[in-house]
Coordinates of C-alpha atoms in Angstrom, one line a residue:
M1 CA -22.1 -1.1 -23.1
T2 CA -19.0 -2.8 -24.7
Q3 CA -15.8 -2.2 -22.7
K4 CA -13.2 -0.8 -25.2
N5 CA -10.2 -1.9 -23.1
K6 CA -9.6 -4.4 -20.3
P7 CA -10.7 -2.5 -17.1
E8 CA -7.9 -1.6 -14.7
L9 CA -7.7 -2.6 -11.1
L10 CA -6.0 0.2 -9.2
A11 CA -4.6 -0.4 -5.7
P12 CA -3.1 1.9 -3.0
A13 CA 0.5 1.8 -2.0
G14 CA 1.3 3.7 1.2
D15 CA 4.9 2.4 1.3
L16 CA 7.2 -0.1 -0.4
E17 CA 5.8 -3.1 1.5
R18 CA 2.2 -2.2 0.5
L19 CA 3.4 -1.6 -3.0
R20 CA 4.8 -5.1 -3.3
G21 CA 1.6 -6.5 -1.8
A22 CA -0.5 -4.7 -4.4
L23 CA 1.7 -5.8 -7.3
D24 CA 2.0 -9.4 -6.1
Y25 CA -1.7 -9.8 -5.5
G26 CA -2.9 -8.6 -8.9
A27 CA -3.2 -4.8 -9.2
D28 CA -2.8 -3.4 -12.8
A29 CA -1.7 -0.1 -11.4
V30 CA -0.9 1.5 -8.1
Y31 CA -1.3 5.1 -6.8
L32 CA 1.1 6.5 -4.3
G33 CA 2.1 9.8 -2.8
R34 CA 5.0 11.8 -1.5
E35 CA 5.3 14.0 1.6
S36 CA 3.9 17.0 -0.2
F37 CA 0.8 17.4 -2.2
S38 CA -0.6 14.2 -0.8
M39 CA -4.1 13.7 0.6
R40 CA -2.7 10.9 2.8
A41 CA 0.0 12.8 4.7
A42 CA -0.1 10.3 7.5
A43 CA 0.9 7.4 5.2
S44 CA 4.6 6.4 5.2
N45 CA 4.7 7.6 1.5
F46 CA 7.7 7.8 -0.7
H47 CA 9.5 10.9 0.6
S48 CA 12.7 11.2 -1.4
A49 CA 13.2 11.2 -5.1
E50 CA 15.2 8.0 -4.7
Q51 CA 12.3 6.2 -3.1
L52 CA 10.0 7.3 -5.8
H53 CA 12.5 6.0 -8.4
E54 CA 12.6 2.7 -6.6
A55 CA 8.9 2.4 -6.5
V56 CA 8.3 3.2 -10.1
A57 CA 11.1 0.9 -11.2
L58 CA 9.7 -2.0 -9.2
A59 CA 6.2 -1.5 -10.6
H60 CA 7.5 -1.3 -14.2
Q61 CA 9.4 -4.6 -13.6
Y62 CA 6.0 -6.1 -13.0
G63 CA 4.6 -4.4 -16.1
K64 CA 2.3 -2.2 -14.0
K65 CA 1.7 1.5 -13.8
V66 CA 2.3 4.1 -11.1
Y67 CA 0.1 7.1 -10.6
L68 CA 1.6 9.9 -8.4
T69 CA -0.9 11.7 -6.2
C70 CA -0.7 15.5 -5.9
N71 CA -4.4 15.9 -5.1
T72 CA -4.4 18.4 -2.3
L73 CA -5.7 21.9 -2.5
P74 CA -2.4 23.7 -2.0
R75 CA -2.1 27.2 -0.5
N76 CA 0.1 30.1 -1.9
E77 CA 3.2 29.1 -0.1
E78 CA 3.2 25.6 -1.6
I79 CA 2.9 26.6 -5.3
P80 CA 6.6 27.4 -5.8
T81 CA 7.6 23.9 -4.8
F82 CA 5.4 22.2 -7.5
P83 CA 7.8 22.5 -10.5
Q84 CA 10.5 20.5 -8.6
F85 CA 7.8 18.0 -7.7
L86 CA 6.9 17.7 -11.4
R87 CA 10.6 17.3 -12.4
E88 CA 11.2 14.5 -10.0
A89 CA 7.9 12.7 -11.1
Q90 CA 9.1 12.9 -14.7
E91 CA 12.6 11.7 -13.9
A92 CA 11.3 8.8 -11.9
G93 CA 9.0 7.8 -14.8
A94 CA 5.7 8.1 -13.1
D95 CA 2.9 7.1 -15.6
A96 CA 0.4 9.8 -14.5
L97 CA -0.3 12.6 -12.1
I98 CA -3.5 12.7 -10.0
L99 CA -4.4 16.4 -9.6
A100 CA -7.3 18.2 -8.0
D101 CA -6.3 21.9 -8.4
L102 CA -6.8 23.7 -11.7
G103 CA -3.7 25.9 -11.0
L104 CA -1.6 22.8 -10.7
L105 CA -3.2 21.4 -13.8
A106 CA -2.2 24.5 -15.8
T107 CA 1.3 24.3 -14.4
A108 CA 1.6 20.6 -15.2
R109 CA 0.4 21.1 -18.8
K110 CA 3.0 23.8 -19.3
L111 CA 6.0 22.2 -17.6
A112 CA 5.3 18.6 -18.2
P113 CA 3.2 18.5 -21.4
D114 CA 3.7 14.8 -22.1
M115 CA 2.7 13.7 -18.6
E116 CA -0.7 11.9 -18.4
I117 CA -3.1 13.8 -16.1
H118 CA -5.9 12.3 -14.0
M119 CA -8.2 14.6 -12.1
S120 CA -8.9 13.5 -8.6
T121 CA -12.3 12.8 -6.9
Q122 CA -11.4 15.9 -4.9
T123 CA -12.2 17.9 -8.0
G124 CA -15.9 17.0 -7.6
I125 CA -16.6 15.8 -11.1
V126 CA -20.3 15.1 -11.3
N127 CA -21.3 15.8 -14.9
Y128 CA -20.3 15.3 -18.5
A129 CA -19.7 19.1 -19.1
T130 CA -16.9 19.1 -16.5
C131 CA -15.4 16.0 -18.0
Q132 CA -15.5 17.5 -21.5
A133 CA -13.9 20.8 -20.2
L134 CA -11.1 18.8 -18.5
Y135 CA -10.6 16.7 -21.6
D136 CA -10.2 19.9 -23.6
M137 CA -7.5 21.0 -21.1
G138 CA -5.5 17.8 -21.7
V139 CA -6.9 15.5 -18.9
K140 CA -6.8 11.8 -19.8
R141 CA -9.0 10.5 -16.9
A142 CA -11.7 11.7 -14.6
V143 CA -11.9 10.2 -11.1
L144 CA -15.6 10.7 -10.6
A145 CA -17.2 12.1 -7.4
R146 CA -18.2 9.3 -5.0
E147 CA -21.7 10.8 -4.8
L148 CA -22.7 9.6 -8.3
S149 CA -25.1 6.8 -9.1
L150 CA -24.5 4.1 -11.7
E151 CA -27.1 5.7 -13.9
E152 CA -25.4 9.1 -13.7
I153 CA -22.0 7.5 -14.5
A154 CA -23.5 5.8 -17.6
G155 CA -24.9 9.2 -18.6
I156 CA -21.5 10.8 -18.4
R157 CA -19.9 8.0 -20.4
A158 CA -22.4 8.4 -23.2
K159 CA -21.6 12.1 -23.7
I160 CA -17.8 12.3 -23.5
P161 CA -15.0 11.3 -25.9
A162 CA -14.4 7.6 -25.9
E163 CA -10.7 8.4 -25.3
M164 CA -11.4 9.9 -21.9
E165 CA -11.2 7.4 -19.1
L166 CA -13.5 7.2 -16.1
E167 CA -12.3 5.9 -12.7
V168 CA -14.4 5.2 -9.6
F169 CA -13.8 4.1 -6.1
V170 CA -15.1 0.6 -5.5
H171 CA -13.9 -0.3 -2.0
G172 CA -12.8 1.4 1.2
A173 CA -13.5 4.2 3.6
M174 CA -16.2 6.8 2.7
C175 CA -16.2 10.5 3.7
M176 CA -19.2 12.2 5.1
S177 CA -18.5 15.4 3.2
F178 CA -18.7 16.0 -0.6
S179 CA -15.9 14.2 -2.4
G180 CA -13.7 14.6 0.6
R181 CA -13.9 18.4 0.8
C182 CA -14.3 18.7 4.5
L183 CA -13.7 21.7 6.8
L184 CA -14.6 19.9 10.0
S185 CA -11.1 18.7 10.8
A186 CA -9.5 22.1 10.1
Y187 CA -12.1 23.9 12.2
L188 CA -11.9 21.6 15.2
T189 CA -8.2 20.6 15.2
G190 CA -6.3 22.9 12.8
R191 CA -5.5 19.9 10.6
D192 CA -6.6 20.6 7.1
A193 CA -8.3 17.6 5.4
N194 CA -7.9 19.2 2.0
R195 CA -4.1 19.2 2.5
G196 CA -3.9 15.6 3.6
A197 CA -4.0 16.0 7.4
C198 CA -7.6 14.9 8.3
A199 CA -8.1 14.1 12.0
Q200 CA -11.3 12.1 11.1
P201 CA -13.7 14.0 13.4
C202 CA -16.5 12.3 11.5
R203 CA -15.6 9.2 13.5
W204 CA -16.0 10.9 16.9
N205 CA -18.8 10.5 19.4
Y206 CA -20.6 13.8 19.8
H207 CA -22.5 15.2 22.8
V208 CA -24.2 18.5 23.7
V209 CA -23.1 20.6 26.7
E210 CA -25.6 23.1 28.2
S211 CA -23.9 26.3 29.2
K212 CA -25.1 26.3 32.9
R213 CA -24.6 22.5 33.4
E214 CA -20.8 22.3 33.3
G215 CA -19.5 18.8 33.0
Q216 CA -22.9 17.3 32.0
Y217 CA -22.8 15.7 28.5
F218 CA -26.0 15.0 26.6
P219 CA -26.0 12.6 23.7
V220 CA -26.6 13.9 20.2
E221 CA -28.7 11.0 18.8
E222 CA -29.9 10.8 15.2
T223 CA -31.5 7.4 16.0
D224 CA -31.8 5.3 19.1
E225 CA -28.8 3.3 18.1
G226 CA -26.1 5.8 18.9
T227 CA -24.4 9.2 18.6
Y228 CA -21.9 8.8 15.7
I229 CA -23.9 10.9 13.4
F230 CA -21.2 11.6 10.8
N231 CA -19.7 8.1 10.7
A232 CA -20.0 6.5 7.3
K233 CA -19.9 2.8 6.5
D234 CA -17.2 1.5 4.2
L235 CA -17.8 1.0 0.5
C236 CA -17.8 -2.5 -1.0
M237 CA -18.8 -3.1 -4.6
I238 CA -17.1 -6.5 -5.1
D239 CA -20.4 -8.2 -6.0
H240 CA -21.4 -5.4 -8.5
L241 CA -18.4 -5.1 -10.8
Q242 CA -20.2 -6.1 -14.0
E243 CA -22.7 -3.3 -13.4
L244 CA -19.8 -0.8 -13.1
L245 CA -18.3 -2.1 -16.3
D246 CA -21.6 -1.9 -18.1
A247 CA -21.8 1.8 -17.0
G248 CA -18.5 2.4 -18.8
V249 CA -16.0 2.6 -16.0
D250 CA -12.4 2.1 -17.0
S251 CA -10.6 1.9 -13.7
L252 CA -11.8 0.4 -10.4
K253 CA -10.0 2.0 -7.4
I254 CA -9.4 0.6 -4.0
E255 CA -9.0 3.1 -1.2
G256 CA -6.4 2.6 1.5
R257 CA -3.0 4.2 1.4
N258 CA -3.1 4.3 5.2
K259 CA -4.1 0.6 5.5
S260 CA -1.8 -2.3 6.2
A261 CA 0.1 -4.4 3.7
Y262 CA -2.2 -7.3 4.7
Y263 CA -5.3 -5.2 3.8
V264 CA -3.9 -4.2 0.5
A265 CA -2.9 -7.7 -0.5
I266 CA -6.2 -9.4 0.6
I267 CA -8.5 -6.8 -0.9
T268 CA -6.5 -6.6 -4.1
N269 CA -6.5 -10.4 -4.4
A270 CA -10.3 -10.5 -3.9
Y271 CA -11.1 -7.8 -6.4
R272 CA -8.6 -9.3 -9.0
A273 CA -10.6 -12.6 -8.9
A274 CA -13.9 -10.8 -9.0
L275 CA -12.9 -8.5 -11.9
D276 CA -11.5 -11.5 -13.9
A277 CA -14.8 -13.3 -13.3
A278 CA -16.8 -10.2 -14.4
M279 CA -14.8 -10.0 -17.6
A280 CA -15.6 -13.6 -18.3
G281 CA -19.3 -13.0 -17.7
Q282 CA -19.2 -14.9 -14.4
P283 CA -20.2 -13.9 -10.8
A284 CA -17.6 -13.1 -8.3
P285 CA -16.2 -16.3 -6.7
E286 CA -17.6 -17.1 -3.3
W287 CA -14.2 -17.2 -1.7
A288 CA -13.5 -13.6 -3.0
L289 CA -16.7 -12.4 -1.4
R290 CA -15.7 -13.9 1.9
E291 CA -12.2 -12.4 1.7
V292 CA -13.4 -8.8 2.0
V293 CA -14.6 -9.4 5.5
Q294 CA -11.3 -11.0 6.6
V295 CA -9.6 -7.6 6.9
S296 CA -10.3 -4.9 9.5
H297 CA -13.2 -2.9 8.2
R298 CA -16.4 -1.0 9.1
E299 CA -19.8 -2.3 8.1
Y300 CA -20.1 -2.3 4.3
C301 CA -22.5 -0.5 2.0
T302 CA -22.8 0.2 -1.7
G303 CA -22.3 4.0 -1.4
F304 CA -24.2 6.2 -3.7
F305 CA -24.2 3.8 -6.7
Y306 CA -27.8 2.7 -6.1
G307 CA -29.1 6.0 -4.7
R308 CA -28.6 8.1 -1.6
E309 CA -30.5 5.8 0.7
N310 CA -27.8 3.1 0.3
A311 CA -24.9 5.4 1.5
A312 CA -25.5 4.4 5.0
Q313 CA -24.1 5.7 8.3
R314 CA -23.0 3.7 11.2
Y315 CA -24.6 5.3 14.3
A316 CA -23.7 2.8 17.0
D317 CA -20.0 3.3 17.1
S318 CA -16.9 3.9 14.9
S319 CA -15.2 0.6 15.6
Y320 CA -13.8 -1.8 13.0
V321 CA -14.8 -5.4 12.4
R322 CA -11.8 -7.7 12.6
N323 CA -12.0 -11.4 12.0
C324 CA -8.4 -12.4 11.5
D325 CA -4.9 -11.5 12.7
V326 CA -1.8 -11.8 10.4
V327 CA 0.6 -14.1 12.2
A328 CA 3.3 -14.6 9.6
V329 CA 4.5 -14.0 6.1
V330 CA 6.0 -16.9 4.0
N331 CA 9.7 -16.6 3.2
R332 CA 10.0 -19.9 1.3
W333 CA 9.0 -23.6 1.1
E334 CA 11.7 -26.2 1.1
Q335 CA 11.6 -30.0 1.6
G336 CA 8.2 -30.2 3.3
R337 CA 8.6 -27.2 5.5
L338 CA 7.2 -23.6 5.3
Y339 CA 9.7 -21.0 6.5
L340 CA 8.1 -17.9 8.0
T341 CA 8.7 -14.5 9.5
Q342 CA 6.4 -14.0 12.5
R343 CA 4.2 -11.0 12.8
N344 CA 1.9 -11.9 15.7
R345 CA 1.9 -14.7 18.2
F346 CA 0.7 -18.2 17.3
F347 CA 1.0 -21.6 18.9
A348 CA 2.0 -25.1 17.7
G349 CA -1.2 -26.8 16.6
D350 CA -3.1 -23.6 15.7
S351 CA -5.3 -23.8 12.7
L352 CA -4.0 -21.2 10.2
E353 CA -5.0 -19.9 6.8
I354 CA -2.5 -19.2 4.1
V355 CA -3.4 -16.8 1.3
A356 CA -1.4 -16.8 -1.9
A357 CA -1.9 -14.5 -4.8
G358 CA -4.7 -15.5 -7.1
Q359 CA -5.9 -18.3 -4.9
P360 CA -8.5 -18.9 -2.2
P361 CA -7.2 -19.3 1.3
V362 CA -5.9 -22.7 2.4
T363 CA -6.2 -24.0 5.9
V364 CA -3.2 -25.7 7.5
A365 CA -2.2 -26.7 11.0
A366 CA 0.9 -25.3 12.6
Q367 CA 2.4 -28.7 13.1
G368 CA 6.1 -29.2 13.9
L369 CA 6.7 -25.6 14.8
E370 CA 10.4 -24.9 15.0
N371 CA 12.6 -21.8 15.6
E372 CA 15.3 -20.7 13.1
D373 CA 17.8 -23.2 14.7
G374 CA 15.5 -26.1 14.0
E375 CA 14.5 -26.6 17.7
S376 CA 10.9 -27.6 18.5
I377 CA 8.9 -24.7 20.1
E378 CA 5.4 -24.4 21.5
T379 CA 4.8 -20.8 20.5
A380 CA 6.2 -18.2 18.0
N381 CA 6.0 -15.2 20.3
H382 CA 8.7 -12.8 19.2
A383 CA 7.9 -10.2 16.5
M384 CA 9.8 -10.8 13.2
M385 CA 11.3 -14.1 14.5
Q386 CA 12.2 -16.7 12.0
C387 CA 10.3 -20.0 12.3
S388 CA 8.9 -22.9 10.3
I389 CA 6.1 -25.4 10.2
A390 CA 5.7 -28.8 8.5
C391 CA 3.7 -28.3 5.4
E392 CA 3.2 -30.6 2.4
T393 CA 2.0 -27.8 0.1
A394 CA 4.4 -25.3 -1.4
F395 CA 3.4 -21.6 -1.0
P396 CA 5.2 -18.8 -2.7
A397 CA 7.2 -16.2 -0.9
G398 CA 5.1 -13.3 0.3
S399 CA 2.0 -15.4 1.0
V400 CA 0.1 -14.2 4.0
V401 CA -0.5 -16.5 7.1
R402 CA -3.4 -15.5 9.3
K403 CA -5.3 -16.9 12.3
P404 CA -9.0 -16.3 13.0
V405 CA -9.7 -14.0 15.9
E406 CA -11.1 -16.0 18.8

């Protein structure tokens, strides 16, 4: 299928630092939330109208778009606050709203008729009839359910107006329930996943307790490997972007508003390189494929894109794989020295990797380590301390400095 427009790389922004990381490392658009109506209530978010204005203004300076999430399933008492939410979104200049609830959709069409609307994956869009119905209601983009295969996505694309855009998640955490509509957290903890407060009970280790054997716990095992029966692997489609584009996808979405600025920068950087390569008819660069394992992640899978059997669970445990620690962020390069803000401890002589936007990582040695007064030191061991190392190569401000985990 011929792509009618250049596909969009859409990255998460949980706060201003992560927003800058997404923009600096190649996102075409970002999605972010506020305290209310957000499926990531635990993220720092952009609470005030002033913070939202600042975020949108910054993105627009980069020539990038901002999509504001209001993708919860709100209860009665929340509905009266939505008109004010809409007004502030319009005043800030947000480029689109991401909605899941039909009542909010109707309100948005009435009170903000010029605002672009995207319907969230929480809506559970799995067929072309739903896409067409939403298009008829003024929706510009459908964020398809994660349970669809590539073949099903292509089938939807073939039967809906060319003007309606399709968005899919390509990387990040998967949910064990249908399109995130889970009651397990609300039932066990009182924290409603559908209103942004998921306690992630799918990651817990489960046992059975027999009523007459108090204190004796018996494992609940789906296989011999372990007892984490709901624990999904993470999604990673970096090596399959051309197939997504061939299926007619317009926007490739990275999950992770609760993830670190380092995670957002590295994953966005890798997918930027892979997407540019796919658009040129080339495979993803090898360095980009390696980068997705340099962030904290669960084991990867390809989700439902190639059938249900590939949407694998991780039964042994719910731990993350972590290969690197961020040790500093570059402030500037000047006269053969790289000036840094420390984030985690490192030592003089350590082998470090520096990742700049649009480039593969470069290995350097932490030679000539000095504190902010220019005094030689053996270790940078104070969080956010200013320090520098000798470095012949200039790296831009904001580049990430990391150290392999030993």
